[in-house]
Short mmCIF file of C-alpha atoms (C1' of nucleotides) in Angstrom, two decimals:
data_model
loop_
_atom_site.label_atom_id
_atom_site.label_comp_id
_atom_site.label_asym_id
_atom_site.label_seq_id
_atom_site.Cartn_x
_atom_site.Cartn_y
_atom_site.Cartn_z
CA MET A 12 50.93 -1.33 -34.98
CA ALA A 13 48.04 -3.25 -36.46
CA SER A 14 46.22 -0.59 -38.39
CA GLN A 15 42.61 -1.25 -37.48
CA GLN A 16 40.29 -4.08 -36.83
CA PRO A 17 36.53 -3.86 -37.25
CA ALA A 18 35.04 -3.31 -33.84
CA ARG A 19 32.51 -6.12 -34.17
CA PRO A 20 32.18 -8.94 -36.68
CA ALA A 21 28.61 -7.95 -37.47
CA ALA A 22 29.29 -4.20 -37.66
CA PRO A 23 30.91 -3.25 -40.99
CA ALA A 24 31.46 0.35 -39.85
CA PRO A 25 29.22 2.65 -41.91
CA ARG A 26 30.84 5.37 -43.98
CA PRO A 27 29.83 8.81 -42.81
CA THR A 28 30.23 10.36 -46.26
CA ARG A 29 27.25 8.47 -47.58
CA ARG A 30 25.11 9.38 -44.63
CA SER A 31 21.74 10.94 -45.31
CA GLU A 32 21.66 14.45 -43.91
CA LYS A 33 17.92 14.64 -44.35
CA SER A 34 17.34 11.57 -42.20
CA ARG A 35 19.67 12.83 -39.53
CA ARG A 36 17.85 16.11 -39.24
CA ALA A 37 14.47 14.37 -39.25
CA ILE A 38 15.66 12.15 -36.41
CA TYR A 39 16.88 15.15 -34.40
CA ASP A 40 13.57 16.93 -34.87
CA ALA A 41 11.50 13.87 -34.01
CA ALA A 42 13.53 13.09 -30.90
CA LEU A 43 13.32 16.62 -29.54
CA ALA A 44 9.63 16.94 -30.33
CA LEU A 45 8.77 13.63 -28.71
CA VAL A 46 10.68 14.41 -25.54
CA VAL A 47 8.86 17.72 -25.20
CA GLU A 48 5.43 16.33 -26.06
CA ALA A 49 5.43 12.86 -24.56
CA GLY A 50 8.22 12.98 -22.00
CA TYR A 51 11.46 11.07 -22.03
CA PRO A 52 10.28 7.67 -20.79
CA ARG A 53 7.57 7.52 -23.44
CA THR A 54 10.03 8.53 -26.13
CA THR A 55 11.08 5.28 -27.81
CA ILE A 56 13.44 4.56 -30.65
CA GLU A 57 10.58 3.05 -32.61
CA GLY A 58 8.59 6.20 -31.99
CA ILE A 59 11.41 8.44 -33.16
CA ALA A 60 11.89 6.35 -36.30
CA ALA A 61 8.18 6.38 -37.12
CA ARG A 62 7.83 10.11 -36.58
CA ALA A 63 10.95 10.84 -38.58
CA GLY A 64 9.79 8.60 -41.39
CA VAL A 65 12.92 6.53 -41.05
CA GLY A 66 13.79 2.89 -40.59
CA LYS A 67 14.84 1.79 -37.12
CA GLN A 68 18.06 0.45 -38.53
CA THR A 69 19.06 3.95 -39.60
CA ILE A 70 19.00 4.99 -35.96
CA TYR A 71 20.75 1.90 -34.69
CA ARG A 72 23.39 2.28 -37.38
CA TRP A 73 24.53 5.70 -36.18
CA TRP A 74 23.71 5.85 -32.47
CA PRO A 75 24.20 3.36 -29.64
CA SER A 76 21.22 4.43 -27.53
CA LYS A 77 18.22 6.68 -27.31
CA ALA A 78 20.10 8.91 -24.91
CA GLU A 79 22.90 9.46 -27.42
CA VAL A 80 20.40 10.41 -30.09
CA LEU A 81 18.89 12.98 -27.81
CA MET A 82 22.30 14.24 -26.75
CA GLU A 83 23.34 14.93 -30.33
CA ALA A 84 19.96 16.38 -31.17
CA PHE A 85 20.20 18.76 -28.26
CA LEU A 86 23.77 19.76 -29.02
CA ASP A 87 22.66 20.46 -32.54
CA LEU A 88 19.77 22.53 -31.26
CA ALA A 89 21.87 24.46 -28.77
CA GLY A 90 24.90 25.13 -30.89
CA HIS A 91 23.50 25.26 -34.35
CA PRO A 92 20.70 27.66 -35.14
CA PRO A 93 22.73 30.63 -34.00
CA ARG A 94 24.61 32.75 -36.47
CA ASP A 95 23.10 35.86 -34.93
CA ALA A 96 23.60 35.62 -31.20
CA ALA A 97 24.87 32.24 -30.13
CA GLN A 98 23.59 31.65 -26.64
CA GLU A 99 25.96 29.18 -25.14
CA PRO A 100 29.61 29.70 -25.94
CA SER A 101 29.49 33.47 -25.61
CA ALA A 102 31.54 34.98 -22.81
CA ILE A 103 30.06 36.52 -19.72
CA PRO A 104 29.95 40.32 -19.99
CA ASP A 105 32.63 42.22 -18.09
CA THR A 106 31.37 45.67 -17.26
CA GLY A 107 33.62 45.97 -14.24
CA ASP A 108 30.68 45.35 -11.91
CA LEU A 109 31.05 41.69 -11.00
CA ALA A 110 27.82 41.36 -9.06
CA ALA A 111 25.77 42.96 -11.84
CA ASP A 112 27.37 40.82 -14.52
CA LEU A 113 26.72 37.60 -12.64
CA LYS A 114 23.15 38.58 -11.85
CA ALA A 115 22.47 39.35 -15.50
CA VAL A 116 23.79 36.01 -16.70
CA LEU A 117 21.91 34.09 -14.04
CA ARG A 118 18.68 35.89 -14.92
CA ALA A 119 19.15 34.84 -18.53
CA THR A 120 19.75 31.29 -17.32
CA VAL A 121 16.52 31.40 -15.35
CA ASP A 122 14.64 32.23 -18.53
CA GLU A 123 16.35 29.43 -20.38
CA LEU A 124 15.56 26.88 -17.69
CA LYS A 125 11.89 27.71 -17.97
CA ASP A 126 11.77 27.15 -21.74
CA PRO A 127 10.36 23.66 -22.33
CA ARG A 128 12.41 23.29 -25.50
CA PHE A 129 15.48 23.50 -23.29
CA ASP A 130 14.10 22.03 -20.08
CA ALA A 131 12.70 18.74 -21.37
CA PRO A 132 15.72 17.40 -23.27
CA SER A 133 18.28 18.79 -20.88
CA ARG A 134 16.51 17.36 -17.87
CA ALA A 135 16.06 14.00 -19.59
CA LEU A 136 19.77 13.80 -20.39
CA ALA A 137 20.70 14.81 -16.88
CA ALA A 138 18.42 12.10 -15.48
CA GLU A 139 19.92 9.43 -17.69
CA GLY A 140 23.38 10.69 -16.79
CA LEU A 141 22.77 10.19 -13.08
CA VAL A 142 22.44 6.47 -13.59
CA ASP A 143 24.62 5.93 -16.67
CA GLU A 144 27.98 7.28 -15.63
CA ALA A 145 29.51 7.27 -19.10
CA LEU A 146 26.67 9.33 -20.47
CA GLY A 147 26.80 11.54 -17.42
CA ARG A 148 30.42 12.40 -18.04
CA GLN A 149 29.56 13.18 -21.64
CA TYR A 150 26.76 15.45 -20.49
CA VAL A 151 29.09 17.29 -18.17
CA ALA A 152 31.91 17.57 -20.69
CA LYS A 153 29.82 18.67 -23.65
CA LEU A 154 27.01 20.65 -22.09
CA LEU A 155 27.80 21.72 -18.56
CA GLU A 156 31.52 22.32 -18.22
CA PRO A 157 31.86 24.65 -21.24
CA SER A 158 29.33 26.99 -19.65
CA LEU A 159 31.01 26.75 -16.28
CA GLN A 160 34.35 27.68 -17.80
CA LEU A 161 32.84 30.99 -18.84
CA TYR A 162 32.31 31.72 -15.16
CA VAL A 163 35.87 30.68 -14.44
CA GLN A 164 37.11 33.25 -16.96
CA ARG A 165 34.95 36.00 -15.56
CA LEU A 166 35.99 35.20 -12.01
CA ARG A 167 39.66 35.23 -12.96
CA SER A 168 39.18 38.62 -14.50
CA ALA A 169 37.53 39.74 -11.28
CA GLN A 170 40.49 38.48 -9.30
CA GLU A 171 42.86 40.54 -11.41
CA ALA A 172 40.64 43.55 -10.86
CA GLY A 173 40.70 42.97 -7.12
CA ASP A 174 36.98 42.31 -6.91
CA LEU A 175 37.53 38.76 -5.76
CA ARG A 176 39.79 37.26 -3.15
CA PRO A 177 42.97 36.34 -5.02
CA ASP A 178 43.49 33.07 -3.15
CA LEU A 179 40.28 31.32 -4.07
CA ASP A 180 39.70 28.67 -6.68
CA PRO A 181 37.32 30.04 -9.32
CA ARG A 182 36.09 26.59 -10.28
CA ILE A 183 34.86 26.06 -6.74
CA ALA A 184 33.76 29.65 -6.21
CA LEU A 185 31.32 29.55 -9.12
CA GLU A 186 29.54 26.59 -7.59
CA LEU A 187 28.30 28.77 -4.74
CA PHE A 188 25.78 30.48 -6.99
CA VAL A 189 25.51 28.07 -9.94
CA SER A 190 24.88 24.82 -8.08
CA PRO A 191 21.99 26.12 -5.96
CA LEU A 192 20.21 27.23 -9.10
CA ALA A 193 20.97 23.92 -10.78
CA GLN A 194 19.60 21.96 -7.86
CA ARG A 195 16.42 24.00 -7.60
CA TRP A 196 15.88 23.50 -11.29
CA LEU A 197 16.64 19.79 -11.47
CA GLN A 198 15.06 18.65 -8.25
CA HIS A 199 12.33 21.24 -7.81
CA THR A 200 13.60 22.07 -4.35
CA GLY A 201 12.38 25.66 -4.56
CA PRO A 202 11.09 28.41 -6.82
CA ILE A 203 13.38 29.89 -9.46
CA THR A 204 13.11 33.66 -9.73
CA TYR A 205 15.29 36.65 -10.51
CA ALA A 206 15.09 37.63 -6.85
CA TYR A 207 16.46 34.23 -5.89
CA THR A 208 19.44 34.32 -8.23
CA ASP A 209 20.20 37.92 -7.26
CA THR A 210 20.22 36.82 -3.65
CA LEU A 211 22.56 33.95 -4.42
CA VAL A 212 25.10 36.32 -5.94
CA ASP A 213 24.92 38.67 -2.98
CA TYR A 214 25.23 35.89 -0.43
CA ALA A 215 28.13 34.30 -2.28
CA LEU A 216 30.10 37.49 -2.88
CA TYR A 217 29.69 39.01 0.55
CA GLY A 218 29.45 35.88 2.65
CA LEU A 219 27.05 34.54 5.21
CA ALA A 220 29.02 35.71 8.22
CA PRO A 221 28.75 39.31 9.39
CA ARG A 222 31.29 41.48 7.61
CA SER A 223 31.81 43.91 10.46
CA ARG A 224 33.23 42.38 13.55
CA MET B 19 -21.79 13.00 0.79
CA ALA B 20 -21.35 9.72 -1.02
CA SER B 21 -19.31 7.74 1.44
CA GLN B 22 -16.73 6.14 -0.80
CA GLN B 23 -16.45 4.80 -4.26
CA PRO B 24 -13.81 2.29 -5.26
CA ALA B 25 -11.07 4.21 -7.03
CA ARG B 26 -11.09 1.88 -10.03
CA PRO B 27 -13.60 -0.73 -11.11
CA ALA B 28 -10.89 -3.35 -11.22
CA ALA B 29 -9.17 -2.33 -7.99
CA PRO B 30 -10.98 -3.69 -4.93
CA ALA B 31 -8.71 -1.81 -2.54
CA PRO B 32 -6.62 -4.30 -0.56
CA ARG B 33 -6.88 -4.30 3.19
CA PRO B 34 -3.60 -3.41 4.88
CA THR B 35 -4.38 -5.45 7.97
CA ARG B 36 -4.06 -8.67 6.06
CA ARG B 37 -0.81 -7.63 4.44
CA SER B 38 2.13 -9.98 4.74
CA GLU B 39 4.92 -8.31 6.63
CA LYS B 40 7.35 -10.99 5.58
CA SER B 41 6.73 -10.37 1.89
CA ARG B 42 7.08 -6.64 2.32
CA ARG B 43 10.44 -6.97 3.95
CA ALA B 44 11.62 -9.48 1.35
CA ILE B 45 10.61 -7.03 -1.39
CA TYR B 46 12.50 -4.18 0.28
CA ASP B 47 15.61 -6.29 0.60
CA ALA B 48 15.43 -7.59 -2.95
CA ALA B 49 14.86 -4.13 -4.44
CA LEU B 50 17.77 -2.57 -2.57
CA ALA B 51 20.10 -5.45 -3.32
CA LEU B 52 19.27 -5.46 -7.03
CA VAL B 53 19.79 -1.73 -7.39
CA VAL B 54 23.20 -1.99 -5.77
CA GLU B 55 24.24 -5.11 -7.66
CA ALA B 56 22.71 -4.69 -11.10
CA GLY B 57 21.96 -0.97 -11.31
CA TYR B 58 18.62 0.73 -11.49
CA PRO B 59 17.76 0.20 -15.17
CA ARG B 60 18.39 -3.53 -14.89
CA THR B 61 16.31 -3.75 -11.76
CA THR B 62 12.90 -4.97 -12.91
CA ILE B 63 9.72 -5.69 -11.03
CA GLU B 64 9.88 -9.27 -12.22
CA GLY B 65 13.42 -9.47 -10.93
CA ILE B 66 12.46 -8.09 -7.55
CA ALA B 67 9.55 -10.51 -7.28
CA ALA B 68 11.70 -13.49 -8.23
CA ARG B 69 14.47 -12.58 -5.80
CA ALA B 70 12.02 -11.91 -3.01
CA GLY B 71 10.24 -15.22 -3.67
CA VAL B 72 7.03 -13.35 -4.21
CA GLY B 73 4.36 -13.15 -6.89
CA LYS B 74 4.41 -10.13 -9.17
CA GLN B 75 0.86 -9.35 -8.20
CA THR B 76 1.92 -8.82 -4.61
CA ILE B 77 4.12 -5.96 -5.77
CA TYR B 78 1.54 -4.51 -8.14
CA ARG B 79 -1.08 -4.74 -5.41
CA TRP B 80 0.77 -2.45 -3.02
CA TRP B 81 2.94 -0.19 -5.18
CA PRO B 82 2.21 1.73 -8.36
CA SER B 83 5.72 1.61 -9.82
CA LYS B 84 9.20 0.28 -9.38
CA ALA B 85 10.34 3.71 -8.24
CA GLU B 86 7.80 3.75 -5.42
CA VAL B 87 8.96 0.35 -4.26
CA LEU B 88 12.52 1.58 -4.11
CA MET B 89 11.47 4.79 -2.40
CA GLU B 90 9.74 2.93 0.43
CA ALA B 91 12.54 0.43 0.67
CA PHE B 92 15.08 3.20 1.00
CA LEU B 93 13.02 5.13 3.52
CA ASP B 94 12.72 1.92 5.49
CA LEU B 95 16.47 1.43 5.30
CA ALA B 96 17.29 4.99 6.29
CA GLY B 97 14.73 5.57 8.97
CA HIS B 98 14.09 2.20 10.38
CA PRO B 99 16.54 1.24 13.09
CA PRO B 100 14.43 3.98 14.67
CA ARG B 101 13.65 4.61 18.28
CA ASP B 102 17.22 4.60 19.53
CA ALA B 103 19.44 6.91 17.55
CA ALA B 104 17.92 7.48 14.16
CA GLN B 105 20.64 8.75 11.90
CA GLU B 106 18.73 11.09 9.68
CA PRO B 107 16.52 13.34 11.73
CA SER B 108 19.22 14.04 14.28
CA ALA B 109 20.13 17.67 14.72
CA ILE B 110 23.38 19.25 13.61
CA PRO B 111 25.78 19.70 16.53
CA ASP B 112 26.00 23.18 18.00
CA THR B 113 29.37 23.68 19.63
CA GLY B 114 29.28 27.41 19.13
CA ASP B 115 31.76 27.17 16.27
CA LEU B 116 29.54 27.38 13.19
CA ALA B 117 32.24 26.68 10.63
CA ALA B 118 33.49 23.62 12.48
CA ASP B 119 30.00 22.24 12.96
CA LEU B 120 29.14 22.60 9.29
CA LYS B 121 32.41 21.09 8.18
CA ALA B 122 31.90 18.10 10.43
CA VAL B 123 28.42 17.41 9.11
CA LEU B 124 29.50 17.81 5.50
CA ARG B 125 32.40 15.45 6.05
CA ALA B 126 29.99 12.87 7.37
CA THR B 127 27.82 13.46 4.32
CA VAL B 128 30.81 12.89 2.05
CA ASP B 129 31.31 9.49 3.65
CA GLU B 130 27.65 8.65 3.22
CA LEU B 131 27.61 9.66 -0.44
CA LYS B 132 30.45 7.26 -1.11
CA ASP B 133 28.66 4.30 0.47
CA PRO B 134 27.11 2.24 -2.34
CA ARG B 135 24.25 1.17 -0.12
CA PHE B 136 23.25 4.81 0.04
CA ASP B 137 24.52 6.02 -3.30
CA ALA B 138 22.85 3.53 -5.62
CA PRO B 139 19.24 3.78 -4.42
CA SER B 140 19.40 7.45 -3.67
CA ARG B 141 20.87 8.29 -7.06
CA ALA B 142 18.34 6.06 -8.83
CA LEU B 143 15.45 7.80 -7.08
CA ALA B 144 16.89 11.20 -7.85
CA ALA B 145 17.24 10.27 -11.51
CA GLU B 146 13.67 9.06 -11.74
CA GLY B 147 12.53 12.16 -9.91
CA LEU B 148 14.10 14.45 -12.50
CA VAL B 149 11.75 13.13 -15.14
CA ASP B 150 8.74 12.13 -13.04
CA GLU B 151 7.79 15.31 -11.25
CA ALA B 152 5.37 13.71 -8.81
CA LEU B 153 8.02 11.28 -7.67
CA GLY B 154 10.57 14.07 -7.59
CA ARG B 155 8.46 16.08 -5.18
CA GLN B 156 8.08 13.01 -3.02
CA TYR B 157 11.84 12.51 -3.04
CA VAL B 158 12.39 16.09 -1.99
CA ALA B 159 9.71 16.08 0.68
CA LYS B 160 10.58 12.75 2.26
CA LEU B 161 14.32 12.50 1.82
CA LEU B 162 15.91 15.82 1.03
CA GLU B 163 13.98 18.56 2.78
CA PRO B 164 14.04 17.00 6.26
CA SER B 165 17.81 17.01 6.17
CA LEU B 166 17.93 20.55 4.85
CA GLN B 167 15.72 21.72 7.68
CA LEU B 168 18.40 20.63 10.10
CA TYR B 169 20.70 23.17 8.48
CA VAL B 170 17.97 25.78 8.73
CA GLN B 171 17.79 25.17 12.47
CA ARG B 172 21.53 25.37 12.92
CA LEU B 173 21.77 28.54 10.86
CA ARG B 174 18.97 30.17 12.84
CA SER B 175 20.85 29.37 16.01
CA ALA B 176 23.94 30.94 14.48
CA GLN B 177 21.98 34.06 13.65
CA GLU B 178 20.89 34.38 17.26
CA ALA B 179 24.50 33.96 18.33
CA GLY B 180 25.59 36.68 15.93
CA ASP B 181 27.69 34.33 13.83
CA LEU B 182 25.53 34.84 10.79
CA ARG B 183 24.12 37.96 9.18
CA PRO B 184 20.69 38.41 10.75
CA ASP B 185 19.01 39.52 7.54
CA LEU B 186 19.64 36.44 5.44
CA ASP B 187 17.28 33.59 4.62
CA PRO B 188 18.66 30.38 6.12
CA ARG B 189 16.89 28.21 3.55
CA ILE B 190 18.79 29.98 0.78
CA ALA B 191 22.01 30.34 2.73
CA LEU B 192 22.38 26.62 3.23
CA GLU B 193 22.28 26.04 -0.48
CA LEU B 194 25.62 27.79 -0.89
CA PHE B 195 27.46 24.83 0.60
CA VAL B 196 24.94 22.00 0.25
CA SER B 197 24.02 22.37 -3.42
CA PRO B 198 27.59 22.35 -4.73
CA LEU B 199 28.22 19.09 -2.93
CA ALA B 200 24.94 17.68 -4.22
CA GLN B 201 25.76 18.61 -7.78
CA ARG B 202 29.26 17.16 -7.65
CA TRP B 203 27.82 13.98 -6.28
CA LEU B 204 24.89 13.60 -8.65
CA GLN B 205 26.49 14.78 -11.85
CA HIS B 206 30.13 13.86 -11.22
CA THR B 207 31.20 17.41 -11.94
CA GLY B 208 34.18 17.18 -9.65
CA PRO B 209 35.88 15.18 -6.90
CA ILE B 210 34.27 14.96 -3.48
CA THR B 211 36.74 15.31 -0.62
CA TYR B 212 36.91 16.71 2.88
CA ALA B 213 39.13 19.51 1.58
CA TYR B 214 36.44 20.42 -0.92
CA THR B 215 33.60 20.62 1.57
CA ASP B 216 35.78 22.50 4.05
CA THR B 217 36.52 25.00 1.30
CA LEU B 218 32.83 25.38 0.51
CA VAL B 219 32.07 26.31 4.10
CA ASP B 220 34.88 28.86 4.20
CA TYR B 221 33.91 30.42 0.89
CA ALA B 222 30.25 30.60 1.85
CA LEU B 223 30.75 32.01 5.33
CA TYR B 224 33.35 34.60 4.49
CA GLY B 225 32.36 35.40 0.93
CA LEU B 226 34.10 35.53 -2.40
CA ALA B 227 34.74 39.26 -2.35
CA PRO B 228 37.71 40.62 -0.40
CA ARG B 229 36.70 41.37 3.19
CA SER B 230 39.04 44.28 3.68
CA ARG B 231 38.30 47.18 1.43
"C1'" DT C 30 26.65 4.62 -66.17
"C1'" DG C 31 27.20 1.03 -62.81
"C1'" DC C 32 28.32 -0.52 -58.31
"C1'" DG C 33 27.53 -0.83 -53.63
"C1'" DA C 34 26.34 1.18 -49.38
"C1'" DA C 35 22.78 3.46 -46.88
"C1'" DC C 36 18.06 3.78 -46.99
"C1'" DG C 37 12.67 2.73 -45.60
"C1'" DA C 38 10.12 -0.97 -44.27
"C1'" DT C 39 9.08 -4.86 -41.84
"C1'" DA C 40 9.58 -9.57 -39.77
"C1'" DC C 41 11.67 -11.78 -35.91
"C1'" DG C 42 12.78 -13.60 -31.17
"C1'" DG C 43 13.52 -11.91 -26.60
"C1'" DT C 44 12.45 -9.25 -22.46
"C1'" DT C 45 9.59 -6.79 -19.44
"C1'" DC C 46 5.40 -4.79 -18.72
"C1'" DG C 47 0.84 -4.87 -16.28
"C1'" DT C 48 -3.37 -7.84 -15.93
"C1'" DC C 49 -5.66 -11.98 -14.96
"C1'" DT C 50 -6.50 -16.48 -13.08
"C1'" DC C 51 -5.43 -20.37 -10.77
"C1'" DG C 52 -5.12 -23.14 -6.09
"C1'" DT C 53 -3.19 -22.43 -1.36
"C1'" DC C 54 -2.86 -20.41 3.02
"C1'" DC C 55 -4.00 -17.77 6.86
"C1'" DA C 56 -6.19 -14.44 9.89
"C1'" DA C 57 -10.52 -12.09 11.28
"C1'" DG C 58 -15.19 -12.94 12.62
"C1'" DA C 59 -18.95 -16.18 13.94
"C1'" DT D 20 -13.14 -23.87 17.01
"C1'" DC D 21 -14.64 -23.51 12.43
"C1'" DT D 22 -15.78 -20.88 8.37
"C1'" DT D 23 -14.80 -17.68 5.05
"C1'" DG D 24 -12.80 -14.56 2.04
"C1'" DG D 25 -8.89 -11.98 0.89
"C1'" DA D 26 -3.91 -11.94 0.33
"C1'" DC D 27 -0.61 -15.00 -1.16
"C1'" DG D 28 2.94 -17.65 -4.74
"C1'" DA D 29 2.99 -19.03 -9.25
"C1'" DG D 30 2.66 -18.37 -13.84
"C1'" DA D 31 -0.06 -17.68 -18.40
"C1'" DC D 32 -1.26 -13.95 -21.34
"C1'" DG D 33 -1.25 -10.05 -24.86
"C1'" DA D 34 1.03 -5.68 -25.66
"C1'" DA D 35 4.98 -2.72 -26.17
"C1'" DC D 36 9.90 -2.13 -27.26
"C1'" DC D 37 14.02 -3.82 -27.65
"C1'" DG D 38 17.94 -4.77 -30.93
"C1'" DT D 39 18.96 -7.67 -35.12
"C1'" DA D 40 18.26 -9.43 -39.67
"C1'" DT D 41 16.61 -9.15 -44.25
"C1'" DC D 42 14.04 -7.59 -47.86
"C1'" DG D 43 13.88 -4.33 -52.31
"C1'" DT D 44 14.87 0.56 -53.38
"C1'" DT D 45 17.46 4.74 -53.81
"C1'" DC D 46 21.25 7.47 -54.42
"C1'" DG D 47 26.17 9.03 -53.96
"C1'" DC D 48 30.59 8.19 -55.70
"C1'" DA D 49 33.85 6.48 -59.03
#
DNA sequence: TGCGAACGATACGGTTCGTCTCGTCCAAGA
DNA sequence: TCTTGGACGAGACGAACCGTATCGTTCGCA
């Protein structure tokens, strides 16, 4: 009923229309560069402001935390420069050969995971998300789950084609080859190679138990 | 040739024999309690020292960082009631029914992951390890890999029994059901239930592709 | 053209860091 | 048993960042 009350007495709610686009971009660039060059723990809000040539208040006015700055900066990086071939929200190819399609996508993911411009910010956000549950859910919703849904679509298509058991849950099925790669990447539990991801697809599709019995 | 030089001019290398066992235990207890109660980011070295009734220098003398304190404290917690029936390096049961054995162990793991006394420190260390690679490798080597090797042993036994394809790599195979659970736990990408882990085992053992063709 | 909000810059108090320095206590060696 | 020196509890210290407040200044909108 009551239309709206200002969230906090001391926060007069800034008007986005008057926001400086130049400062926002400078902050994104500074945040991403610092995370890659200095590492996340040594990336400070004061450091971002100084490098961006911006007052601290400009950051505190628009973002609640350093993690949120980096999250937006990374989303901007991942979803923005594209035009030509957007890398993230593009569907998984469907050539009719499920195993080949999955292997191709996972190989591309391997390359991406090894690019420091992707690795450093993404890993930093994941780390913060482990301990800050609200941020973690944001990370999953905005960065992880959209990619996983592409697998869901491809697996559904495979089910219709009879290449996948019709009774299984695609959202769980994809985890058999995606999660192992994710864990090796995040926790350095093993090397990440094309051979490894190819193996994951084979193991997952055809099972660990002997097929002839 | 040169026998030994002090690592740092200002570090006279403390002698472990004179170390206070009482202080060490108090520091372990304080660190674990604070992480559970206040969360990792709000757990400070000063806070640990105050709660343990200990001087800050006593912590800085024996540990290089807050993460290392927590790591030792957690290792002490997990592996300490030793001698009798240590809970972590105990083998996976081998009843001859591979699927049942794996499901049982994963169900026990589900319970453990939901215990705050395990979840909070373990998650904090994992988070720090994502961004501090040296600590991450320590986390993997001391906490994660020993448990994974138990799966390797059980899977090897299954291979000998003919319950598992003889050509596959057990260290990779185990990831098909362990990594999905790990990711759901760490990143909150989905609910963690017995039904879920049971499903993982079934999917992994019998494969995603139709078995009759 | 004028108003006001966002801006860059910087001062401020507060917290935690990691180091250093006390005086005390206690265990190894004489 | 006594001496001695190193670890101990306590806390002062400067540095780094935090998040907030307050300057003029700039610039978008009416």
